[in-house]
Each structure stands twice: as C-alpha cells, then as structure tokens.
CSV table of C-alpha atoms in Angstrom, one decimal:
chain,number,residue,atom,x,y,z
A,1406,MET,CA,-27.5,-9.3,12.9
A,1407,SER,CA,-25.5,-6.8,15.4
A,1408,TYR,CA,-25.1,-6.6,19.2
A,1409,GLU,CA,-27.1,-4.2,20.4
A,1410,HIS,CA,-24.5,-3.5,23.0
A,1411,PRO,CA,-21.2,-4.1,21.1
A,1412,ASN,CA,-18.1,-5.2,23.1
A,1413,GLU,CA,-20.0,-5.3,26.1
A,1414,HIS,CA,-17.2,-7.6,27.8
A,1415,HIS,CA,-14.3,-5.1,27.5
A,1416,ALA,CA,-12.5,-6.9,25.4
A,1417,THR,CA,-9.5,-4.6,24.1
A,1418,ILE,CA,-8.4,-5.0,20.4
A,1419,GLN,CA,-4.7,-6.7,21.3
A,1420,GLU,CA,-6.4,-9.7,22.9
A,1421,VAL,CA,-8.8,-10.7,20.6
A,1422,SER,CA,-6.1,-10.0,17.3
A,1423,ARG,CA,-3.9,-12.1,19.2
A,1424,ASP,CA,-6.7,-14.7,19.7
A,1425,ILE,CA,-7.2,-15.0,16.2
A,1426,MET,CA,-3.3,-14.5,15.1
A,1427,ARG,CA,-2.2,-17.7,16.9
A,1428,ARG,CA,-4.3,-20.0,15.0
A,1429,PRO,CA,-2.9,-22.2,12.3
A,1430,ALA,CA,-1.6,-20.2,9.3
A,1431,GLU,CA,-3.3,-19.8,6.1
A,1432,HIS,CA,-1.6,-22.4,4.1
A,1433,ASN,CA,0.4,-25.4,4.9
A,1434,THR,CA,0.4,-29.3,4.0
A,1435,THR,CA,-2.7,-30.1,6.0
A,1436,ASN,CA,-5.1,-27.5,5.1
A,1437,LEU,CA,-5.5,-27.1,1.5
A,1438,ASP,CA,-9.1,-27.1,0.9
A,1439,LEU,CA,-12.1,-25.3,1.7
A,1440,ASP,CA,-14.2,-28.1,3.8
A,1441,ARG,CA,-13.7,-24.7,7.1
A,1442,MET,CA,-14.5,-22.1,5.1
A,1443,ARG,CA,-17.8,-24.3,3.5
A,1444,MET,CA,-18.9,-25.8,7.0
A,1445,ILE,CA,-19.5,-21.9,8.9
A,1446,LEU,CA,-20.9,-20.0,6.1
A,1447,ASP,CA,-23.4,-23.4,6.2
A,1448,LEU,CA,-23.5,-22.5,9.8
A,1449,LEU,CA,-24.2,-19.3,9.5
A,1450,GLY,CA,-27.1,-19.5,7.1
A,1451,HIS,CA,-25.0,-17.9,3.6
A,1452,PRO,CA,-24.2,-14.7,4.9
A,1453,GLU,CA,-22.0,-14.2,1.1
A,1454,ASP,CA,-25.3,-14.7,-0.7
A,1455,SER,CA,-27.1,-11.2,-0.4
A,1456,PHE,CA,-24.3,-8.9,-2.1
A,1457,ARG,CA,-22.0,-9.1,-5.5
A,1458,ILE,CA,-18.6,-9.9,-5.3
A,1459,ILE,CA,-15.5,-8.5,-7.2
A,1460,HIS,CA,-13.0,-11.3,-6.5
A,1461,ILE,CA,-9.1,-10.4,-7.0
A,1462,THR,CA,-6.1,-12.6,-7.2
A,1463,GLY,CA,-2.8,-12.6,-9.2
A,1464,THR,CA,0.6,-12.5,-7.9
A,1465,ASN,CA,1.1,-8.7,-7.7
A,1466,GLY,CA,-1.0,-5.6,-7.6
A,1467,LYS,CA,-4.4,-7.1,-6.1
A,1468,GLY,CA,-4.7,-4.9,-3.3
A,1469,SER,CA,-4.5,-2.1,-5.5
A,1470,THR,CA,-6.6,-3.3,-7.8
A,1471,ALA,CA,-9.4,-4.0,-5.0
A,1472,ARG,CA,-9.2,-0.3,-3.0
A,1473,MET,CA,-9.8,0.8,-7.0
A,1474,ALA,CA,-12.6,-1.0,-7.4
A,1475,GLU,CA,-14.2,-0.4,-4.4
A,1476,ALA,CA,-13.4,3.3,-4.8
A,1477,ILE,CA,-15.0,3.4,-8.5
A,1478,CYS,CA,-18.5,1.4,-6.5
A,1479,ARG,CA,-18.4,3.4,-3.4
A,1480,ALA,CA,-18.3,7.0,-5.8
A,1481,TYR,CA,-21.2,5.7,-7.2
A,1482,GLY,CA,-23.3,5.5,-4.3
A,1483,MET,CA,-22.8,2.2,-3.9
A,1484,ARG,CA,-22.4,0.7,0.2
A,1485,THR,CA,-19.2,-1.2,-0.1
A,1486,GLY,CA,-17.1,-3.5,2.0
A,1487,LEU,CA,-13.4,-4.5,1.5
A,1488,TYR,CA,-11.6,-7.2,2.5
A,1489,THR,CA,-7.3,-7.0,2.1
A,1490,SER,CA,-4.3,-8.6,3.4
A,1491,PRO,CA,-1.9,-8.3,4.9
A,1492,HIS,CA,-2.5,-5.9,7.5
A,1493,LEU,CA,0.3,-3.0,7.5
A,1494,GLU,CA,-0.2,-1.6,11.0
A,1495,ARG,CA,-3.5,-2.9,12.6
A,1496,ILE,CA,-6.0,-6.0,11.9
A,1497,ASN,CA,-8.6,-3.4,11.6
A,1498,GLU,CA,-7.7,-2.6,8.4
A,1499,ARG,CA,-8.4,-5.9,7.1
A,1500,ILE,CA,-11.7,-5.2,6.8
A,1501,ALA,CA,-13.8,-1.5,5.8
A,1502,ILE,CA,-17.2,-0.9,5.0
A,1503,ASP,CA,-17.8,2.1,3.0
A,1504,GLY,CA,-14.2,2.9,2.7
A,1505,HIS,CA,-13.4,2.9,6.8
A,1506,GLU,CA,-11.8,0.3,8.3
A,1507,LEU,CA,-13.5,-1.2,11.0
A,1508,SER,CA,-13.7,0.3,14.6
A,1509,ASP,CA,-12.1,-1.5,17.4
A,1510,ASP,CA,-15.8,-2.5,18.6
A,1511,ASP,CA,-16.8,-3.3,15.5
A,1512,PHE,CA,-14.2,-5.9,14.8
A,1513,ILE,CA,-14.4,-7.5,18.7
A,1514,ASP,CA,-18.1,-7.3,17.8
A,1515,SER,CA,-17.2,-9.4,14.3
A,1516,TRP,CA,-15.8,-11.6,16.5
A,1517,GLU,CA,-17.5,-12.1,19.5
A,1518,GLN,CA,-20.6,-13.2,16.3
A,1519,ILE,CA,-19.2,-16.1,15.0
A,1520,LYS,CA,-16.5,-17.2,17.6
A,1521,ASP,CA,-19.4,-19.8,18.6
A,1522,PHE,CA,-19.2,-21.2,15.1
A,1523,VAL,CA,-15.9,-21.2,15.1
A,1524,ALA,CA,-15.6,-23.1,17.9
A,1525,ILE,CA,-18.4,-25.8,16.1
A,1526,VAL,CA,-16.2,-25.9,13.0
A,1527,ASP,CA,-12.9,-26.4,15.8
A,1528,HIS,CA,-14.6,-29.3,16.5
A,1529,ALA,CA,-16.1,-31.1,14.3
A,1530,MET,CA,-12.7,-30.8,12.1
A,1531,SER,CA,-11.1,-32.5,15.6
A,1532,GLU,CA,-13.0,-35.3,14.9
A,1533,ARG,CA,-12.2,-35.4,11.3
A,1534,SER,CA,-8.3,-35.4,12.4
A,1535,LYS,CA,-8.5,-32.4,10.1
A,1536,PRO,CA,-7.2,-29.1,11.6
A,1537,PRO,CA,-9.2,-26.3,12.8
A,1538,MET,CA,-9.7,-23.2,10.9
A,1539,SER,CA,-6.8,-21.0,10.2
A,1540,PHE,CA,-6.3,-17.4,11.3
A,1541,PHE,CA,-7.6,-16.3,8.1
A,1542,GLU,CA,-10.2,-18.4,7.5
A,1543,VAL,CA,-11.7,-16.5,10.9
A,1544,LEU,CA,-11.3,-13.4,9.5
A,1545,THR,CA,-12.8,-13.9,6.2
A,1546,ALA,CA,-15.9,-15.6,7.8
A,1547,MET,CA,-15.3,-12.0,9.8
A,1548,ALA,CA,-15.3,-10.0,6.6
A,1549,ILE,CA,-18.5,-11.8,5.1
A,1550,TRP,CA,-20.3,-12.0,8.2
A,1551,LYS,CA,-19.6,-7.9,8.5
A,1552,PHE,CA,-20.6,-7.6,4.5
A,1553,ALA,CA,-23.9,-9.1,5.2
A,1554,ASP,CA,-24.8,-7.4,8.7
A,1555,ALA,CA,-23.9,-3.8,7.3
A,1556,PRO,CA,-25.5,-4.7,4.8
A,1557,VAL,CA,-23.2,-4.0,1.4
A,1558,ASP,CA,-24.5,-3.7,-2.1
A,1559,ILE,CA,-20.4,-5.0,-3.3
A,1560,ALA,CA,-18.0,-6.7,-1.8
A,1561,VAL,CA,-14.4,-5.9,-2.6
A,1562,VAL,CA,-12.9,-9.3,-2.0
A,1563,GLU,CA,-8.7,-9.9,-2.2
A,1564,VAL,CA,-7.2,-13.4,-2.3
A,1565,GLY,CA,-4.8,-14.2,0.7
A,1566,MET,CA,-2.9,-16.6,-1.5
A,1567,GLY,CA,-3.2,-18.5,-4.6
A,1568,GLY,CA,-6.6,-19.3,-5.9
A,1569,SER,CA,-8.5,-22.4,-5.9
A,1570,TRP,CA,-7.8,-23.5,-1.9
A,1571,ASP,CA,-7.3,-19.6,-0.7
A,1572,ALA,CA,-10.4,-19.2,1.9
A,1573,THR,CA,-11.5,-17.2,-0.1
A,1574,ASN,CA,-12.7,-19.1,-3.1
A,1575,VAL,CA,-15.7,-20.0,-1.6
A,1576,LEU,CA,-17.3,-16.4,-3.1
A,1577,ASP,CA,-19.3,-16.8,-6.2
A,1578,GLY,CA,-17.5,-13.6,-7.9
A,1579,ASP,CA,-19.5,-11.7,-10.3
A,1580,ALA,CA,-16.4,-10.0,-11.6
A,1581,CYS,CA,-12.9,-12.5,-11.0
A,1582,VAL,CA,-9.7,-10.0,-11.5
A,1583,ILE,CA,-5.9,-12.0,-12.4
A,1584,GLY,CA,-3.7,-10.0,-12.4
A,1585,PRO,CA,-0.3,-10.2,-13.3
A,1586,VAL,CA,0.9,-14.3,-12.6
A,1587,ASP,CA,4.7,-14.8,-12.1
A,1588,MET,CA,6.9,-16.6,-9.7
A,1589,ASP,CA,6.1,-16.1,-5.8
A,1590,HIS,CA,5.2,-18.5,-3.1
A,1591,MET,CA,6.4,-21.5,-4.9
A,1592,GLN,CA,6.8,-24.1,-1.5
A,1593,TRP,CA,2.7,-23.7,-1.9
A,1594,LEU,CA,1.6,-22.7,-5.3
A,1595,GLY,CA,4.2,-24.4,-7.5
A,1596,ASP,CA,7.6,-24.4,-9.2
A,1597,THR,CA,6.6,-22.9,-12.2
A,1598,VAL,CA,4.3,-19.8,-13.7
A,1599,GLU,CA,1.6,-22.8,-15.7
A,1600,GLN,CA,1.5,-24.1,-12.2
A,1601,ILE,CA,0.7,-21.1,-10.0
A,1602,ALA,CA,-1.7,-19.5,-12.9
A,1603,THR,CA,-3.2,-22.7,-12.9
A,1604,GLU,CA,-3.9,-22.1,-8.8
A,1605,LYS,CA,-5.0,-18.7,-9.6
A,1606,SER,CA,-7.3,-19.5,-12.2
A,1607,GLY,CA,-9.5,-21.9,-9.6
A,1608,ILE,CA,-11.1,-18.0,-9.0
A,1609,ILE,CA,-12.9,-17.9,-12.0
A,1610,LYS,CA,-16.9,-19.3,-11.7
A,1611,THR,CA,-19.5,-20.3,-13.7
A,1612,GLY,CA,-21.3,-17.2,-16.0
A,1613,SER,CA,-18.8,-14.7,-14.2
A,1614,THR,CA,-16.8,-12.3,-16.6
A,1615,ALA,CA,-12.9,-12.7,-16.2
A,1616,ILE,CA,-11.1,-9.6,-16.4
A,1617,ILE,CA,-6.9,-10.4,-16.8
A,1618,GLY,CA,-4.8,-8.5,-16.4
A,1619,ALA,CA,-1.1,-7.8,-18.4
A,1620,GLN,CA,0.7,-11.3,-18.1
A,1621,PRO,CA,4.5,-10.9,-17.8
A,1622,HIS,CA,4.8,-14.5,-19.2
A,1623,GLU,CA,1.7,-14.2,-21.6
A,1624,GLU,CA,3.0,-17.1,-23.7
A,1625,GLN,CA,2.3,-19.8,-20.7
A,1626,VAL,CA,0.0,-18.0,-18.6
A,1627,MET,CA,-2.5,-16.6,-21.2
A,1628,PRO,CA,-3.5,-20.4,-22.8
A,1629,ILE,CA,-4.5,-22.2,-19.2
A,1630,LEU,CA,-6.2,-18.5,-18.0
A,1631,GLU,CA,-8.5,-18.8,-21.5
A,1632,ARG,CA,-9.4,-22.0,-20.9
A,1633,ALA,CA,-10.3,-21.8,-17.8
A,1634,ALA,CA,-12.7,-19.0,-18.3
A,1635,ALA,CA,-14.0,-20.9,-21.3
A,1636,GLU,CA,-14.6,-24.4,-19.3
A,1637,HIS,CA,-16.7,-21.9,-17.0
A,1638,HIS,CA,-18.7,-20.2,-19.8
A,1639,ALA,CA,-16.8,-16.8,-18.3
A,1640,THR,CA,-16.5,-13.7,-20.2
A,1641,LEU,CA,-12.9,-12.9,-21.6
A,1642,VAL,CA,-11.9,-9.4,-20.7
A,1643,ARG,CA,-7.9,-9.2,-21.6
A,1644,ASP,CA,-5.7,-6.3,-20.9
A,1645,GLY,CA,-4.6,-5.1,-24.8
A,1646,GLN,CA,-7.2,-6.9,-26.2
A,1647,GLU,CA,-11.4,-6.1,-24.8
A,1648,MET,CA,-9.5,-3.7,-22.3
A,1649,GLU,CA,-6.4,-0.8,-22.8
A,1650,VAL,CA,-4.5,1.6,-21.1
A,1651,VAL,CA,-4.6,3.8,-24.2
A,1652,ALA,CA,-2.1,6.8,-23.3
A,1653,ARG,CA,-0.7,7.8,-19.9
A,1654,LYS,CA,1.0,10.8,-18.4
A,1655,PRO,CA,2.2,11.6,-15.3
A,1656,ALA,CA,0.3,14.2,-13.2
A,1657,VAL,CA,1.2,15.5,-10.0
A,1658,GLY,CA,0.9,13.3,-7.3
A,1659,GLY,CA,0.1,10.1,-10.0
A,1660,GLN,CA,-0.9,10.1,-13.9
A,1661,LEU,CA,-3.6,10.7,-16.1
A,1662,VAL,CA,-4.8,8.1,-17.8
A,1663,THR,CA,-7.1,7.2,-20.7
A,1664,PHE,CA,-8.8,3.7,-20.4
A,1665,ARG,CA,-10.6,1.9,-23.1
A,1666,THR,CA,-13.0,-1.2,-21.6
A,1667,PRO,CA,-15.5,-3.0,-23.2
A,1668,ASN,CA,-18.1,-0.3,-22.4
A,1669,GLY,CA,-16.5,2.7,-23.8
A,1670,VAL,CA,-13.7,5.5,-23.8
A,1671,TYR,CA,-12.7,7.3,-20.2
A,1672,GLU,CA,-10.1,10.4,-21.4
A,1673,ASP,CA,-7.6,11.8,-18.9
A,1674,VAL,CA,-8.6,9.7,-15.6
A,1675,PRO,CA,-6.3,11.3,-12.9
A,1676,VAL,CA,-5.2,7.9,-11.0
A,1677,ALA,CA,-3.3,9.0,-7.4
A,1678,MET,CA,-0.7,6.3,-8.1
A,1679,PHE,CA,2.8,6.5,-9.1
A,1680,GLY,CA,3.6,3.8,-12.0
A,1681,GLU,CA,2.7,2.3,-15.4
A,1682,HIS,CA,1.6,-1.4,-13.2
A,1683,GLN,CA,-0.4,1.0,-11.5
A,1684,ALA,CA,-2.8,2.3,-14.6
A,1685,HIS,CA,-2.7,-1.3,-15.8
A,1686,ASN,CA,-4.7,-2.0,-12.0
A,1687,ALA,CA,-6.6,0.7,-12.5
A,1688,LEU,CA,-7.8,-0.4,-15.6
A,1689,ALA,CA,-8.8,-3.5,-14.2
A,1690,ALA,CA,-10.6,-1.9,-11.3
A,1691,LEU,CA,-12.6,0.0,-13.8
A,1692,ALA,CA,-13.8,-3.4,-15.7
A,1693,ALA,CA,-14.6,-5.1,-12.5
A,1694,ALA,CA,-16.7,-1.7,-11.9
A,1695,GLU,CA,-18.6,-1.9,-14.8
A,1696,THR,CA,-19.3,-5.7,-14.3
A,1697,VAL,CA,-21.2,-5.2,-11.0
A,1698,ILE,CA,-22.4,-1.5,-10.9
A,1699,PRO,CA,-26.0,-1.5,-12.6
A,1700,VAL,CA,-25.7,0.5,-15.0
A,1701,ASN,CA,-25.9,0.3,-18.9
A,1702,GLY,CA,-22.9,1.1,-20.8
A,1703,VAL,CA,-20.1,3.5,-19.7
A,1704,LEU,CA,-19.8,4.6,-16.6
A,1705,ASN,CA,-19.8,8.3,-15.7
A,1706,GLY,CA,-16.2,9.4,-16.5
A,1707,ASP,CA,-16.5,12.3,-13.2
A,1708,LEU,CA,-17.4,9.7,-10.8
A,1709,VAL,CA,-15.0,7.6,-11.9
A,1710,ALA,CA,-12.2,9.9,-11.7
A,1711,GLU,CA,-14.0,10.8,-8.4
A,1712,GLY,CA,-13.1,7.2,-7.4
A,1713,LEU,CA,-9.6,7.1,-8.7
A,1714,GLN,CA,-8.5,10.3,-7.7
A,1715,GLY,CA,-9.0,9.3,-3.9
A,1716,VAL,CA,-7.1,6.3,-3.4
A,1717,ARG,CA,-4.5,5.6,-1.9
A,1718,ILE,CA,-2.7,2.7,-1.4
A,1719,PRO,CA,-0.5,2.4,1.9
A,1720,GLY,CA,2.6,1.0,1.5
A,1721,ARG,CA,2.8,1.0,-2.0
A,1722,ILE,CA,5.3,3.0,-3.6
A,1723,GLU,CA,3.9,5.6,-0.4
A,1724,GLN,CA,5.7,8.7,-0.1
A,1725,ILE,CA,5.6,9.6,3.9
A,1726,ARG,CA,8.2,12.3,4.6
A,1727,THR,CA,9.9,14.9,2.8
A,1728,SER,CA,13.4,16.4,3.1
A,1729,PRO,CA,14.6,14.4,2.7
A,1730,THR,CA,12.2,12.3,0.5
A,1731,ILE,CA,11.0,8.8,2.1
A,1732,VAL,CA,9.3,6.1,0.0
A,1733,ILE,CA,8.2,2.7,1.5
A,1734,ASP,CA,7.0,-0.2,-0.6
A,1735,GLY,CA,6.1,-3.8,0.9
A,1736,GLY,CA,6.9,-5.5,-2.4
A,1737,HIS,CA,8.7,-9.0,-1.9
A,1738,ASN,CA,9.3,-10.7,-5.5
A,1739,LEU,CA,10.8,-9.7,-9.0
A,1740,ASN,CA,7.8,-8.0,-10.9
A,1741,ALA,CA,6.9,-5.6,-8.1
A,1742,ALA,CA,10.6,-4.8,-7.9
A,1743,GLN,CA,10.5,-4.0,-11.5
A,1744,ALA,CA,7.5,-1.7,-10.8
A,1745,LEU,CA,9.2,-0.2,-7.9
A,1746,CYS,CA,12.3,1.0,-10.4
A,1747,ASP,CA,10.2,1.9,-13.1
A,1748,ALA,CA,7.9,4.2,-11.3
A,1749,LEU,CA,10.6,5.6,-9.2
A,1750,ASP,CA,12.5,6.7,-12.0
A,1751,GLU,CA,9.9,8.4,-14.2
A,1752,ASN,CA,8.3,10.1,-11.0
A,1753,TYR,CA,11.5,11.0,-8.9
A,1754,ASP,CA,14.5,12.6,-9.8
A,1755,PHE,CA,16.9,11.3,-7.5
A,1756,SER,CA,20.8,12.0,-7.6
A,1757,GLN,CA,21.2,9.8,-4.1
A,1758,LEU,CA,19.1,7.0,-3.1
A,1759,VAL,CA,19.6,5.0,0.3
A,1760,GLY,CA,17.7,1.8,1.0
A,1761,VAL,CA,16.1,-0.3,3.8
A,1762,VAL,CA,16.4,-3.6,3.3
A,1763,ALA,CA,14.6,-6.4,5.3
A,1764,MET,CA,13.6,-9.5,3.4
A,1765,MET,CA,11.6,-12.7,4.6
A,1766,LYS,CA,14.1,-15.6,4.0
A,1767,ASP,CA,11.9,-17.6,1.6
A,1768,LYS,CA,12.4,-14.8,-0.6
A,1769,GLN,CA,14.6,-14.7,-4.1
A,1770,VAL,CA,16.4,-12.5,-2.2
A,1771,GLU,CA,19.6,-11.9,-4.3
A,1772,ALA,CA,17.3,-11.6,-7.6
A,1773,PHE,CA,15.3,-8.8,-5.7
A,1774,LEU,CA,18.9,-7.1,-4.7
A,1775,GLY,CA,20.0,-7.5,-8.0
A,1776,MET,CA,16.7,-5.5,-9.5
A,1777,LEU,CA,17.6,-2.8,-7.0
A,1778,GLU,CA,21.0,-2.5,-7.2
A,1779,PRO,CA,21.6,0.3,-10.6
A,1780,MET,CA,18.9,2.3,-8.2
A,1781,LEU,CA,20.8,2.2,-5.4
A,1782,SER,CA,23.7,4.3,-4.1
A,1783,HIS,CA,24.1,2.6,-1.0
A,1784,ILE,CA,22.0,0.0,0.9
A,1785,VAL,CA,21.6,-0.6,4.5
A,1786,VAL,CA,20.4,-4.0,5.7
A,1787,THR,CA,17.9,-5.1,8.1
A,1788,GLU,CA,15.5,-6.7,10.1
A,1789,ASN,CA,11.7,-6.2,10.4
A,1790,SER,CA,10.0,-7.2,13.5
A,1791,TRP,CA,8.8,-10.8,12.0
A,1792,ARG,CA,11.8,-12.7,13.5
A,1793,ASP,CA,10.5,-16.1,13.1
A,1794,ARG,CA,10.3,-15.6,9.0
A,1795,VAL,CA,13.0,-12.6,8.4
A,1796,MET,CA,16.2,-13.4,7.5
A,1797,PRO,CA,19.3,-12.5,9.5
A,1798,ALA,CA,20.4,-8.9,8.5
A,1799,ALA,CA,24.1,-10.5,8.6
A,1800,ASP,CA,22.9,-13.0,6.0
A,1801,LEU,CA,21.1,-10.8,4.0
A,1802,GLU,CA,24.5,-8.6,4.0
A,1803,LYS,CA,26.3,-11.2,2.4
A,1804,ILE,CA,24.1,-11.6,0.0
A,1805,ALA,CA,23.8,-8.2,-0.4
A,1806,VAL,CA,27.8,-7.4,-0.9
A,1807,ASP,CA,27.7,-9.8,-3.5
A,1808,VAL,CA,25.1,-7.9,-5.5
A,1809,PHE,CA,26.2,-4.4,-4.6
A,1810,GLY,CA,30.0,-4.5,-3.5
A,1811,ARG,CA,31.8,-4.0,0.1
A,1812,ASP,CA,31.6,-0.1,0.0
A,1813,ARG,CA,27.8,0.2,-0.9
A,1814,VAL,CA,26.2,-2.4,1.9
A,1815,THR,CA,26.0,-1.1,5.7
A,1816,ARG,CA,24.2,-3.7,8.2
A,1817,VAL,CA,22.4,-2.2,11.2
A,1818,ASP,CA,20.2,-4.9,12.7
A,1819,ASP,CA,17.7,-2.8,14.3
A,1820,LEU,CA,15.3,-1.3,11.7
A,1821,PRO,CA,14.8,2.2,13.3
A,1822,ASP,CA,18.5,2.5,13.7
A,1823,ALA,CA,18.6,1.5,10.4
A,1824,ILE,CA,16.2,4.0,8.5
A,1825,GLN,CA,18.2,6.7,11.0
A,1826,THR,CA,21.5,5.4,9.3
A,1827,ALA,CA,20.2,6.0,5.8
A,1828,VAL,CA,18.3,9.6,6.7
A,1829,ASP,CA,22.1,10.5,7.8
A,1830,MET,CA,23.8,9.6,5.6
A,1831,VAL,CA,21.5,11.6,2.8
A,1832,ASP,CA,21.6,14.7,4.7
A,1833,ALA,CA,25.3,14.7,5.1
A,1834,ASP,CA,25.0,14.5,1.3
A,1835,ASP,CA,22.7,17.3,0.8
A,1836,ASP,CA,24.7,20.4,0.7
A,1837,LEU,CA,21.1,23.0,0.2
A,1838,GLY,CA,19.9,20.8,3.1
A,1839,VAL,CA,16.5,21.1,1.4
A,1840,GLY,CA,16.2,17.4,0.6
A,1841,TYR,CA,15.8,17.8,-3.4
A,1842,GLY,CA,17.5,14.6,-5.0
A,1843,HIS,CA,18.3,12.4,-2.0
A,1844,GLY,CA,15.9,10.2,-0.5
A,1845,VAL,CA,15.3,7.0,0.9
A,1846,LEU,CA,13.4,3.9,-0.3
A,1847,ILE,CA,12.5,1.7,2.4
A,1848,CYS,CA,11.1,-1.7,1.2
A,1849,GLY,CA,11.3,-6.1,0.8
A,1850,SER,CA,8.3,-6.8,2.7
A,1851,PHE,CA,5.1,-5.9,3.4
A,1852,VAL,CA,6.4,-5.9,7.1
A,1853,THR,CA,9.3,-4.0,7.2
A,1854,ALA,CA,6.6,-1.5,4.7
A,1855,GLY,CA,4.4,-1.7,8.5
A,1856,ASP,CA,6.9,-1.5,10.8
A,1857,ALA,CA,8.2,1.7,8.5
A,1858,ARG,CA,5.1,3.4,8.6
A,1859,THR,CA,4.8,3.2,12.6
A,1860,LEU,CA,7.8,3.8,13.5
A,1861,LEU,CA,7.6,7.4,10.8
A,1862,LYS,CA,4.0,8.5,11.4
A,1863,GLU,CA,3.6,11.8,12.6
A,1864,GLN,CA,2.6,12.2,16.1
A,1865,ILE,CA,-0.3,14.5,17.6
A,1866,ASP,CA,1.0,16.9,20.6
A,1867,PRO,CA,-1.7,15.0,23.0
A,1868,GLU,CA,-2.1,18.7,24.2
A,1869,LEU,CA,-3.5,19.5,21.0
A,1870,ARG,CA,-6.3,16.6,21.5
A,1871,LYS,CA,-7.5,18.7,24.8
A,1872,THR,CA,-9.7,21.6,24.4
A,1873,LYS,CA,-8.7,25.2,25.4
A,1874,GLU,CA,-10.4,25.0,28.9
A,1875,GLN,CA,-8.3,21.7,29.5
A,1876,ARG,CA,-4.7,22.8,28.4
A,1877,VAL,CA,-2.3,24.0,30.9
A,1878,HIS,CA,-1.0,27.4,30.8
A,1879,GLN,CA,0.6,29.7,33.4
A,1880,PRO,CA,-1.9,31.1,35.9
A,1881,ALA,CA,-2.5,34.9,34.5
A,1882,VAL,CA,-0.6,37.8,36.5
A,1883,GLU,CA,-1.9,41.4,37.2
A,1884,PRO,CA,0.7,43.7,37.4
A,1885,ASP,CA,1.4,46.0,40.0
A,1886,PRO,CA,-0.6,49.0,39.2
A,1887,ARG,CA,2.0,51.9,38.2
A,1888,PRO,CA,3.1,54.7,41.2
A,1889,SER,CA,1.8,57.9,39.8
A,1890,ALA,CA,4.0,60.9,39.8
A,1891,ASP,CA,1.8,62.8,42.6
A,1892,ASP,CA,1.4,60.2,45.4
A,1893,GLY,CA,4.7,60.3,47.4
A,1894,SER,CA,5.6,57.2,46.5
A,1895,ALA,CA,7.5,57.7,42.6
A,1896,GLN,CA,10.8,58.3,42.6
A,1897,ARG,CA,12.2,61.7,41.9
A,1898,ASP,CA,15.1,63.2,40.7
C-alpha cells in the first residue's frame, strides 16, 4: 500500500502537522459520534480487521499501560503498532511501528495516502450539516491505515478521551483495558465518577477480555464496569481478584514486581518505572498481552522481563537531569498527583524540592496544588506554550498563595526563566554542590512536560556529527629545522 517514493512532493512535517492540527478538536458538542470514523474505515476497506487489538482507556495510566503491553508483545517477536496521545514534542510520537515512531517521511506518506478519503468524508458530513473530521479522527485513521500497511500483528491503541464516542472506539478490541476511573474532563464525560465510568465502559466489546485496573472509587465504578462486561459476554479480569500485584520492592531505575495473572505467576519482574501505580499498570499490560499473544498458558518470564525493563515513558515521573535532580511529570488530576507524590516519596530522599507548575485553566487547580503542597518546599508558577488553554500565571499565583502561603510562591511568566529560577534556588541551598537531596519538579500538564523536555534536552555539538575529515582543524604547521651546532648559524657563548 505504501508509495514507492514517499513524500515525493517534499512536504515538511511542520506543514503536515499544521494541516492536521488546525482541524476541529476531537471532542465538542457537535461531533460526539463515530459517523466519520465508520465512513472512512469503510472507504479504506476496513484495515482494522487485519490485526489483533489491545484497546486501553482510564483516567490515568493508559499511556504507560499501552507502552508496556506493546513492549511485551514485541519482546515475544510480534510485530506491533502503538497509538498514543498526546504527543510531547513531535506529532510523530503518536504512531509507532515495532517501537519506533514514524519518520517524517513515513508520517507524511500516511497523510498523503488517506487525505483524499478524508476530503470525501468531510464533503459527506457537510451535506448532512455535520462537522468535518477532527484532528484526532484523522490521526486515528492514519494510525489504523499504517498498522495495516506495515503490517502489524498486534495494535495497542490508547483512547484519546472517554470511551464510547472516542474515535478509537470503532476498533473491536480483543483485550479491553480500563484503568483507574476518576474525575477529569468533566465538561465532556460527566460530573460524577458513575457517568465517567459509563462512558469508559463503552470500549468493552462482545466476546472480548475486559481487564479492569484498581479503582479508587471501587463501590461506585465496579458495578458499572462489571455490568458492561456481562452485557457483552466479556471475560472479566479484575485487579485484586483474577489478577494481582503480589509483591513489589524498589530497585535501581524502577522496581521488582511479582505478578499473578489468570495464566500464572511471574516472580521478581523488573519494571523500569517508579511507583505502585506503575506496578498495577504493568499488571494490566501483562494480562492484555496474555490475551493477544498466541501462547497457551503462562508467558515466558524472561521475555516479559525483557519487555518491561526496557520501557521508558516520556513525561511520566521522568528524571531528565542530575545535579540538581530534575523530574518532569505530565499528570494533571488528583489521582495523578497522588501517584506522583507517592512515587517521589518512595524513590527519592529530597530535603528540598522546588516545583515549577503550569496548568490548564479547566483543571482542578487548587486541589492539585493541595496534593503537592506537603512535598514542595517552594513553588514557581508559570505558563506553558498552549496559550489558548493555559491558566495565566497571575491567576495561578493567586491560587498557589492560598495553598502554599505568600513566602513559598514565586511567579515567573516564561517557562524557561521559571525553570532557571527553580534551579538557582536549589543550587543556592546546595552546600556540597553535588545535587544530592535537592531537586526540581516540573509538572501540571503534558504540554508543560513536553515544553520542559524540549528546553532541557541535551544537544549534541554539530561538529561531532561530522566525519573526521569534515571537521575544522587548525592546519598543521611544520616546525623550522633546528640549526646544527657547526653550521655557523647557531648562537655561541
């Protein structure tokens, strides 16, 4: 299906990204249906029928679970596709084949192949007085098309938001994973955890395996999820019942976890991420992998370990610098804040931790800051690059002062300067100059985390990319010959 000469029109990734991202948002009051996605998949010949599917939703942890499930499947020799959101730095991050995000040319090629079908759908919707395809619907269609084109054996697909009306819900998941359900995106999903759980339960398909993570609101949420599984005759695998985290202990770079799944027990598996919540995400990922990998019984423990110990999740409790320690995290709701605090408390010994926080104005800002308050010695409030949605630093400052007190809050409007301010604070108090016990936490939004990653990324000197012959060197100079003692030119006493 691929073009013989991808990107033959020499488009740039920036141009294509702008074309896609200027489309309508993925969820608004006019496009809460799957009509556009069903139409484009019909036009494309239903490429989604060519691979097995792990479909993942939840308020928190779905991106981490998706990456871990994909890594286990890939360690088993399966060809994998991974679709996640949002991206932190590059739009290419959203679509990966065999663990590698699409190159610029491959991404552009995927857009070139489906854009005429997108135009057909847009025209048909216009005739019905309905909106065109959203940017998320376009990206979802691109991912499905690319997975069939590769072709992959297994596609691991993260829901964008919610479940029932999410663009990804045209997929018929073999394993349908629902992580922790909590309050977030209430303007779209509902004002109660029951409403949000109902929305997320919509990904459970007939005859699938429904894998349910640990639920912070178990009494309200579990009956809804269990009822949806029963209605669709789905096999139910619940954290704490059919599967469990048996034991866990911190280790260098992560933790060692013993899992029990419906197929067996996996002892002391290395998970290269911090926090109890990541152990439970890994459990769900393992159960999902058991569902789609064509092996009877327990999976090979060495291959499971190989997959999980190699997973790194950008922007999820990610340490990107030392001396001082700088950690970034994209979590933006209360469940994520609690998981962040627990993981830092378990794995770091900070005597001083300065927070750099920029958040979206539609979040539970005061409650989020309240979760961070006992952990932070000082907070620097700022803004990220999403100007349409970010809370102005002046407004965030007022809330932070109410939570932390005036003397523990500093406002710096520009994120680069805010990060530098925080680093200067911890450096000033680091008597030994080695960074131990002194850290900076940058958090509040995935946009904030992505901006910080870009700003703090270590750059390679361009000279080091050149060959030895290409590098600029001082021309060699041959020394003048030394005069001999008897040629009459030597200086004599």
